[in-house]
Short mmCIF file of N, CA, C and O in Angstrom, two decimals:
data_model
loop_
_atom_site.label_atom_id
_atom_site.label_comp_id
_atom_site.label_asym_id
_atom_site.label_seq_id
_atom_site.Cartn_x
_atom_site.Cartn_y
_atom_site.Cartn_z
N UNK R 258 107.21 60.46 -8.25
CA UNK R 258 107.74 59.18 -7.84
C UNK R 258 109.21 59.35 -7.45
O UNK R 258 109.96 60.00 -8.14
N UNK R 259 109.61 58.72 -6.36
CA UNK R 259 111.01 58.75 -5.95
C UNK R 259 111.69 57.51 -6.47
O UNK R 259 111.05 56.59 -6.98
N UNK R 260 113.01 57.48 -6.32
CA UNK R 260 113.76 56.31 -6.77
C UNK R 260 113.33 55.04 -6.04
O UNK R 260 113.43 53.95 -6.56
N UNK R 261 112.85 55.20 -4.80
CA UNK R 261 112.44 54.04 -4.01
C UNK R 261 111.02 53.57 -4.33
O UNK R 261 110.62 52.49 -3.96
N UNK R 262 110.26 54.41 -5.00
CA UNK R 262 108.89 54.06 -5.34
C UNK R 262 108.90 53.14 -6.56
O UNK R 262 109.41 53.51 -7.60
N UNK R 263 108.36 51.94 -6.41
CA UNK R 263 108.37 51.02 -7.56
C UNK R 263 107.44 51.48 -8.67
O UNK R 263 106.41 52.10 -8.42
N UNK R 264 107.83 51.19 -9.89
CA UNK R 264 106.94 51.36 -11.03
C UNK R 264 106.01 50.16 -11.02
O UNK R 264 106.46 49.01 -10.93
N UNK R 265 104.72 50.42 -11.08
CA UNK R 265 103.73 49.35 -11.07
C UNK R 265 103.19 49.16 -12.48
O UNK R 265 102.69 50.11 -13.08
N UNK R 266 103.30 47.93 -12.97
CA UNK R 266 102.79 47.63 -14.30
C UNK R 266 101.74 46.53 -14.24
O UNK R 266 101.69 45.74 -13.30
N UNK R 267 100.92 46.52 -15.28
CA UNK R 267 99.91 45.47 -15.46
C UNK R 267 99.99 45.02 -16.91
O UNK R 267 100.45 45.76 -17.78
N UNK R 268 99.56 43.80 -17.15
CA UNK R 268 99.48 43.27 -18.51
C UNK R 268 98.03 42.94 -18.80
O UNK R 268 97.38 42.23 -18.04
N UNK R 269 97.55 43.48 -19.89
CA UNK R 269 96.21 43.19 -20.40
C UNK R 269 96.35 42.25 -21.57
O UNK R 269 97.13 42.51 -22.48
N UNK R 270 95.61 41.15 -21.54
CA UNK R 270 95.73 40.18 -22.63
C UNK R 270 94.36 39.79 -23.17
O UNK R 270 93.33 40.04 -22.55
N UNK R 271 94.39 39.15 -24.31
CA UNK R 271 93.19 38.73 -25.01
C UNK R 271 92.52 37.57 -24.26
O UNK R 271 93.16 36.57 -23.93
N UNK R 272 91.23 37.71 -24.04
CA UNK R 272 90.47 36.67 -23.35
C UNK R 272 90.44 35.37 -24.16
O UNK R 272 90.58 34.28 -23.60
N UNK R 273 90.28 35.48 -25.46
CA UNK R 273 90.24 34.29 -26.32
C UNK R 273 91.56 33.54 -26.27
O UNK R 273 91.59 32.31 -26.09
N UNK R 274 92.66 34.25 -26.40
CA UNK R 274 93.98 33.61 -26.38
C UNK R 274 94.28 33.03 -25.01
O UNK R 274 94.96 32.01 -24.89
N UNK R 275 93.74 33.61 -23.96
CA UNK R 275 94.01 33.12 -22.59
C UNK R 275 93.53 31.68 -22.38
O UNK R 275 94.00 31.00 -21.48
N UNK R 276 92.61 31.22 -23.23
CA UNK R 276 92.15 29.84 -23.12
C UNK R 276 93.23 28.85 -23.52
O UNK R 276 93.19 27.69 -23.12
N UNK R 277 94.21 29.31 -24.32
CA UNK R 277 95.29 28.42 -24.78
C UNK R 277 96.66 28.83 -24.26
O UNK R 277 97.61 28.07 -24.38
N UNK R 278 96.77 30.01 -23.68
CA UNK R 278 98.06 30.53 -23.24
C UNK R 278 98.04 30.84 -21.75
O UNK R 278 97.22 31.65 -21.31
N UNK R 279 98.96 30.24 -20.99
CA UNK R 279 99.00 30.53 -19.55
C UNK R 279 99.73 31.81 -19.20
O UNK R 279 99.81 32.18 -18.03
N UNK R 280 100.30 32.50 -20.19
CA UNK R 280 100.98 33.76 -19.92
C UNK R 280 102.45 33.64 -19.60
O UNK R 280 103.08 34.61 -19.21
N UNK R 281 103.00 32.45 -19.75
CA UNK R 281 104.40 32.25 -19.36
C UNK R 281 105.37 33.12 -20.16
O UNK R 281 106.38 33.57 -19.61
N UNK R 282 105.09 33.37 -21.43
CA UNK R 282 105.96 34.22 -22.23
C UNK R 282 106.02 35.64 -21.69
O UNK R 282 107.09 36.25 -21.62
N UNK R 283 104.88 36.17 -21.30
CA UNK R 283 104.82 37.52 -20.72
C UNK R 283 105.60 37.58 -19.41
O UNK R 283 106.41 38.49 -19.20
N UNK R 284 105.37 36.61 -18.54
CA UNK R 284 106.06 36.61 -17.25
C UNK R 284 107.56 36.39 -17.40
O UNK R 284 108.36 37.04 -16.73
N UNK R 285 107.95 35.51 -18.30
CA UNK R 285 109.38 35.26 -18.51
C UNK R 285 110.07 36.52 -19.03
O UNK R 285 111.14 36.89 -18.54
N UNK R 286 109.46 37.19 -19.98
CA UNK R 286 110.05 38.43 -20.50
C UNK R 286 110.15 39.49 -19.40
O UNK R 286 111.16 40.19 -19.30
N UNK R 287 109.12 39.60 -18.56
CA UNK R 287 109.18 40.56 -17.46
C UNK R 287 110.28 40.17 -16.47
O UNK R 287 111.10 41.00 -16.09
N UNK R 288 110.29 38.93 -16.03
CA UNK R 288 111.27 38.49 -15.03
C UNK R 288 112.71 38.64 -15.50
O UNK R 288 113.60 38.93 -14.71
N UNK R 289 112.92 38.47 -16.80
CA UNK R 289 114.27 38.58 -17.37
C UNK R 289 114.53 39.97 -17.94
O UNK R 289 115.61 40.23 -18.47
N UNK R 290 113.55 40.87 -17.83
CA UNK R 290 113.64 42.24 -18.35
C UNK R 290 114.09 42.23 -19.81
O UNK R 290 115.04 42.88 -20.21
N UNK R 291 113.33 41.47 -20.61
CA UNK R 291 113.61 41.36 -22.04
C UNK R 291 112.48 41.99 -22.85
O UNK R 291 111.40 42.25 -22.34
N UNK R 292 112.75 42.16 -24.12
CA UNK R 292 111.82 42.65 -25.14
C UNK R 292 111.15 43.94 -24.66
O UNK R 292 111.83 44.94 -24.50
N UNK R 293 109.86 43.96 -24.42
CA UNK R 293 109.16 45.20 -24.06
C UNK R 293 109.32 45.58 -22.59
O UNK R 293 108.83 46.63 -22.16
N UNK R 294 110.05 44.77 -21.82
CA UNK R 294 110.29 45.07 -20.41
C UNK R 294 111.74 45.48 -20.15
O UNK R 294 112.15 45.63 -19.01
N UNK R 295 112.51 45.65 -21.19
CA UNK R 295 113.95 45.88 -21.07
C UNK R 295 114.29 47.18 -20.33
O UNK R 295 115.33 47.26 -19.67
N UNK R 296 113.44 48.16 -20.38
CA UNK R 296 113.74 49.46 -19.76
C UNK R 296 113.38 49.56 -18.28
O UNK R 296 113.61 50.59 -17.66
N UNK R 297 112.82 48.50 -17.72
CA UNK R 297 112.44 48.52 -16.31
C UNK R 297 113.58 48.02 -15.44
O UNK R 297 114.28 47.09 -15.80
N UNK R 298 113.70 48.63 -14.25
CA UNK R 298 114.73 48.15 -13.33
C UNK R 298 114.13 47.13 -12.36
O UNK R 298 112.95 46.77 -12.45
N UNK R 299 114.95 46.67 -11.44
CA UNK R 299 114.51 45.63 -10.50
C UNK R 299 113.49 46.14 -9.48
O UNK R 299 112.92 45.35 -8.74
N UNK R 300 113.27 47.44 -9.44
CA UNK R 300 112.28 48.00 -8.53
C UNK R 300 110.89 48.02 -9.16
O UNK R 300 109.95 48.52 -8.57
N UNK R 301 110.76 47.48 -10.36
CA UNK R 301 109.47 47.43 -11.04
C UNK R 301 108.67 46.22 -10.58
O UNK R 301 109.23 45.14 -10.41
N UNK R 302 107.38 46.42 -10.38
CA UNK R 302 106.50 45.34 -9.95
C UNK R 302 105.41 45.09 -10.98
O UNK R 302 104.80 46.04 -11.46
N UNK R 303 105.20 43.81 -11.31
CA UNK R 303 104.02 43.47 -12.10
C UNK R 303 102.92 43.19 -11.07
O UNK R 303 103.00 42.23 -10.32
N UNK R 304 101.93 44.06 -11.04
CA UNK R 304 100.91 43.97 -10.00
C UNK R 304 99.58 43.42 -10.49
O UNK R 304 98.70 43.13 -9.67
N UNK R 305 99.43 43.28 -11.81
CA UNK R 305 98.18 42.74 -12.35
C UNK R 305 98.43 42.10 -13.71
O UNK R 305 99.28 42.55 -14.47
N UNK R 306 97.66 41.05 -13.97
CA UNK R 306 97.71 40.31 -15.23
C UNK R 306 96.26 39.91 -15.49
O UNK R 306 95.72 39.08 -14.77
N UNK R 307 95.62 40.54 -16.45
CA UNK R 307 94.18 40.35 -16.60
C UNK R 307 93.78 40.27 -18.06
O UNK R 307 94.54 40.65 -18.95
N UNK R 308 92.58 39.77 -18.31
CA UNK R 308 92.05 39.71 -19.67
C UNK R 308 91.05 40.83 -19.87
O UNK R 308 90.52 41.41 -18.93
N UNK R 309 90.76 41.06 -21.14
CA UNK R 309 89.79 42.09 -21.53
C UNK R 309 88.36 41.71 -21.15
O UNK R 309 87.49 42.56 -21.10
N UNK R 310 88.13 40.43 -20.94
CA UNK R 310 86.78 39.96 -20.65
C UNK R 310 86.04 39.46 -21.88
O UNK R 310 84.88 39.12 -21.81
N UNK R 311 86.75 39.42 -22.99
CA UNK R 311 86.13 38.98 -24.24
C UNK R 311 85.62 40.16 -25.03
O UNK R 311 85.51 41.28 -24.53
N UNK R 312 85.34 39.90 -26.29
CA UNK R 312 84.82 40.97 -27.16
C UNK R 312 83.49 41.43 -26.56
O UNK R 312 82.68 40.61 -26.14
N UNK R 313 83.43 42.57 -26.31
CA UNK R 313 83.97 43.84 -26.79
C UNK R 313 84.95 44.52 -25.84
O UNK R 313 85.03 45.75 -25.82
N UNK R 314 85.70 43.76 -25.09
CA UNK R 314 86.58 44.35 -24.10
C UNK R 314 85.80 44.86 -22.90
O UNK R 314 86.14 45.83 -22.25
N UNK R 315 84.74 44.15 -22.57
CA UNK R 315 83.74 44.61 -21.60
C UNK R 315 84.28 44.86 -20.20
O UNK R 315 83.73 45.65 -19.45
N UNK R 316 85.37 44.18 -19.82
CA UNK R 316 85.89 44.34 -18.46
C UNK R 316 86.91 45.46 -18.34
O UNK R 316 87.25 45.86 -17.23
N UNK R 317 87.41 45.95 -19.44
CA UNK R 317 88.54 46.88 -19.40
C UNK R 317 88.21 48.14 -18.60
O UNK R 317 88.98 48.54 -17.73
N UNK R 318 87.10 48.77 -18.86
CA UNK R 318 86.76 50.02 -18.18
C UNK R 318 86.77 49.83 -16.66
O UNK R 318 87.40 50.59 -15.93
N UNK R 319 86.08 48.81 -16.20
CA UNK R 319 85.97 48.57 -14.77
C UNK R 319 87.32 48.24 -14.14
O UNK R 319 87.70 48.77 -13.09
N UNK R 320 88.09 47.38 -14.80
CA UNK R 320 89.37 46.96 -14.23
C UNK R 320 90.42 48.06 -14.30
O UNK R 320 91.24 48.21 -13.39
N UNK R 321 90.40 48.86 -15.35
CA UNK R 321 91.34 49.97 -15.44
C UNK R 321 91.08 50.97 -14.32
O UNK R 321 92.02 51.51 -13.73
N UNK R 322 89.84 51.20 -14.00
CA UNK R 322 89.52 52.11 -12.88
C UNK R 322 90.08 51.55 -11.56
O UNK R 322 90.61 52.29 -10.74
N UNK R 323 89.98 50.26 -11.37
CA UNK R 323 90.53 49.64 -10.17
C UNK R 323 92.06 49.75 -10.15
O UNK R 323 92.66 50.06 -9.12
N UNK R 324 92.69 49.52 -11.30
CA UNK R 324 94.14 49.63 -11.39
C UNK R 324 94.59 51.06 -11.13
O UNK R 324 95.61 51.29 -10.46
N UNK R 325 93.83 52.00 -11.63
CA UNK R 325 94.13 53.41 -11.42
C UNK R 325 94.12 53.73 -9.92
O UNK R 325 95.04 54.38 -9.41
N UNK R 326 93.13 53.25 -9.21
CA UNK R 326 93.04 53.48 -7.77
C UNK R 326 94.19 52.84 -7.01
O UNK R 326 94.55 53.27 -5.92
N UNK R 327 94.75 51.77 -7.59
CA UNK R 327 95.86 51.06 -6.94
C UNK R 327 97.23 51.49 -7.45
O UNK R 327 98.23 50.82 -7.21
N UNK R 328 97.28 52.60 -8.16
CA UNK R 328 98.54 53.21 -8.52
C UNK R 328 99.31 52.60 -9.67
O UNK R 328 100.53 52.76 -9.76
N UNK R 329 98.62 51.90 -10.58
CA UNK R 329 99.32 51.33 -11.74
C UNK R 329 99.79 52.47 -12.63
O UNK R 329 99.04 53.40 -12.93
N UNK R 330 101.06 52.39 -13.03
CA UNK R 330 101.68 53.42 -13.86
C UNK R 330 101.59 53.10 -15.35
O UNK R 330 101.50 54.01 -16.17
N UNK R 331 101.68 51.82 -15.69
CA UNK R 331 101.79 51.40 -17.09
C UNK R 331 100.97 50.13 -17.30
O UNK R 331 100.99 49.22 -16.46
N UNK R 332 100.26 50.07 -18.43
CA UNK R 332 99.60 48.83 -18.83
C UNK R 332 100.21 48.41 -20.16
O UNK R 332 100.23 49.17 -21.13
N UNK R 333 100.73 47.18 -20.17
CA UNK R 333 101.23 46.59 -21.41
C UNK R 333 100.09 45.85 -22.08
O UNK R 333 99.40 45.06 -21.44
N UNK R 334 99.89 46.12 -23.35
CA UNK R 334 98.96 45.33 -24.16
C UNK R 334 99.76 44.12 -24.63
O UNK R 334 100.77 44.27 -25.30
N UNK R 335 99.35 42.95 -24.24
CA UNK R 335 100.14 41.74 -24.50
C UNK R 335 100.37 41.54 -25.99
O UNK R 335 99.65 42.04 -26.84
N UNK R 336 101.40 40.76 -26.27
CA UNK R 336 101.74 40.47 -27.65
C UNK R 336 100.58 39.85 -28.40
O UNK R 336 100.38 40.11 -29.59
N UNK R 337 99.75 39.06 -27.72
CA UNK R 337 98.62 38.41 -28.39
C UNK R 337 97.57 39.42 -28.86
O UNK R 337 96.76 39.10 -29.71
N UNK R 338 97.62 40.62 -28.34
CA UNK R 338 96.69 41.66 -28.80
C UNK R 338 97.30 42.47 -29.94
O UNK R 338 96.61 43.29 -30.54
N UNK R 339 98.58 42.25 -30.23
CA UNK R 339 99.30 43.11 -31.16
C UNK R 339 99.72 42.42 -32.45
O UNK R 339 99.96 43.10 -33.44
N UNK R 340 99.88 41.12 -32.42
CA UNK R 340 100.54 40.43 -33.53
C UNK R 340 99.55 39.83 -34.52
O UNK R 340 98.44 39.46 -34.17
N UNK R 341 100.01 39.67 -35.72
CA UNK R 341 99.15 39.17 -36.81
C UNK R 341 98.86 37.68 -36.71
O UNK R 341 97.88 37.22 -37.24
N UNK R 342 99.71 36.90 -36.03
CA UNK R 342 99.48 35.46 -35.96
C UNK R 342 98.57 35.04 -34.80
O UNK R 342 98.44 33.87 -34.50
N UNK R 343 97.95 36.01 -34.17
CA UNK R 343 96.95 35.76 -33.13
C UNK R 343 95.61 36.25 -33.67
O UNK R 343 95.56 37.02 -34.63
N UNK R 344 94.50 35.89 -33.02
CA UNK R 344 93.22 36.44 -33.46
C UNK R 344 93.26 37.97 -33.39
O UNK R 344 93.73 38.53 -32.40
N UNK R 345 92.80 38.63 -34.43
CA UNK R 345 92.82 40.08 -34.45
C UNK R 345 91.82 40.65 -33.44
O UNK R 345 90.67 40.21 -33.37
N UNK R 346 92.27 41.63 -32.68
CA UNK R 346 91.40 42.28 -31.70
C UNK R 346 90.62 43.39 -32.41
O UNK R 346 91.19 44.42 -32.78
N UNK R 347 89.31 43.21 -32.58
CA UNK R 347 88.52 44.23 -33.27
C UNK R 347 88.22 45.46 -32.41
O UNK R 347 87.69 46.44 -32.89
N UNK R 348 88.59 45.40 -31.13
CA UNK R 348 88.26 46.48 -30.19
C UNK R 348 89.49 47.17 -29.63
O UNK R 348 89.39 47.92 -28.66
N UNK R 349 90.65 46.94 -30.23
CA UNK R 349 91.90 47.45 -29.68
C UNK R 349 91.90 48.97 -29.56
O UNK R 349 92.40 49.50 -28.56
N UNK R 350 91.35 49.67 -30.51
CA UNK R 350 91.35 51.14 -30.44
C UNK R 350 90.51 51.65 -29.27
O UNK R 350 90.91 52.59 -28.58
N UNK R 351 89.36 51.03 -29.05
CA UNK R 351 88.50 51.42 -27.92
C UNK R 351 89.19 51.09 -26.60
O UNK R 351 89.14 51.88 -25.65
N UNK R 352 89.84 49.95 -26.53
CA UNK R 352 90.55 49.54 -25.32
C UNK R 352 91.67 50.53 -25.02
O UNK R 352 91.83 50.98 -23.88
N UNK R 353 92.44 50.89 -26.03
CA UNK R 353 93.52 51.87 -25.84
C UNK R 353 92.96 53.20 -25.35
O UNK R 353 93.53 53.81 -24.44
N UNK R 354 91.89 53.65 -25.94
CA UNK R 354 91.29 54.93 -25.55
C UNK R 354 90.82 54.89 -24.09
O UNK R 354 91.00 55.86 -23.36
N UNK R 355 90.26 53.78 -23.66
CA UNK R 355 89.82 53.64 -22.28
C UNK R 355 90.99 53.78 -21.32
O UNK R 355 90.90 54.46 -20.30
N UNK R 356 92.10 53.15 -21.65
CA UNK R 356 93.30 53.21 -20.82
C UNK R 356 93.88 54.62 -20.82
O UNK R 356 94.21 55.18 -19.77
N UNK R 357 94.00 55.21 -21.99
CA UNK R 357 94.51 56.57 -22.10
C UNK R 357 93.65 57.57 -21.33
O UNK R 357 94.17 58.46 -20.66
N UNK R 358 92.34 57.41 -21.41
CA UNK R 358 91.42 58.31 -20.70
C UNK R 358 91.57 58.20 -19.18
O UNK R 358 91.24 59.14 -18.46
N UNK R 359 92.08 57.08 -18.72
CA UNK R 359 92.33 56.90 -17.29
C UNK R 359 93.68 57.49 -16.88
O UNK R 359 94.02 57.50 -15.70
N UNK R 360 94.45 57.97 -17.86
CA UNK R 360 95.73 58.58 -17.56
C UNK R 360 96.85 57.59 -17.30
O UNK R 360 97.85 57.92 -16.67
N UNK R 361 96.68 56.36 -17.77
CA UNK R 361 97.68 55.32 -17.58
C UNK R 361 98.44 55.14 -18.90
O UNK R 361 97.81 55.05 -19.97
N UNK R 362 99.75 55.11 -18.81
CA UNK R 362 100.58 54.94 -20.00
C UNK R 362 100.42 53.54 -20.57
O UNK R 362 100.27 52.56 -19.82
N UNK R 363 100.45 53.43 -21.89
CA UNK R 363 100.32 52.16 -22.60
C UNK R 363 101.65 51.81 -23.24
O UNK R 363 102.30 52.66 -23.84
N UNK R 364 102.02 50.55 -23.14
CA UNK R 364 103.12 49.99 -23.92
C UNK R 364 102.52 48.87 -24.74
O UNK R 364 101.84 47.98 -24.20
N UNK R 365 102.78 48.88 -26.03
CA UNK R 365 102.23 47.85 -26.91
C UNK R 365 103.20 46.69 -27.02
O UNK R 365 104.29 46.83 -27.56
N UNK R 366 102.81 45.55 -26.46
CA UNK R 366 103.59 44.34 -26.54
C UNK R 366 104.17 43.89 -25.20
O UNK R 366 104.23 44.67 -24.25
N UNK R 367 104.57 42.64 -25.18
CA UNK R 367 105.20 42.05 -23.99
C UNK R 367 106.44 41.26 -24.40
O UNK R 367 107.54 41.74 -24.29
N UNK R 368 106.25 40.07 -24.93
CA UNK R 368 107.39 39.18 -25.17
C UNK R 368 107.74 38.94 -26.64
O UNK R 368 108.64 38.19 -26.94
N UNK R 369 107.07 39.59 -27.57
CA UNK R 369 107.44 39.47 -28.99
C UNK R 369 107.83 40.83 -29.49
O UNK R 369 107.39 41.83 -29.07
#
């Protein structure tokens, strides 16, 4: 990657939580380069914001392959997948392994 090549990131979030959360916290943190987005420069692009598809994370494999083909460098696991005050994700380890197997770097968290 050259300095002119943007870093492409995606955010994966919990399908259950998405019914109550429009994602504004994730986008605000990214736009302001705060919390888990603090190390990105202005050349970084958020190119995808998607859900797991519900338990058992059924959409992750298919969507990660698509993101891989489109040059995504990093996938952030949203705060709702990481924190104790949200529904616990029983499939987080499998989801992480799927992303890692695709060769895409994982960052745990977004705006918390």
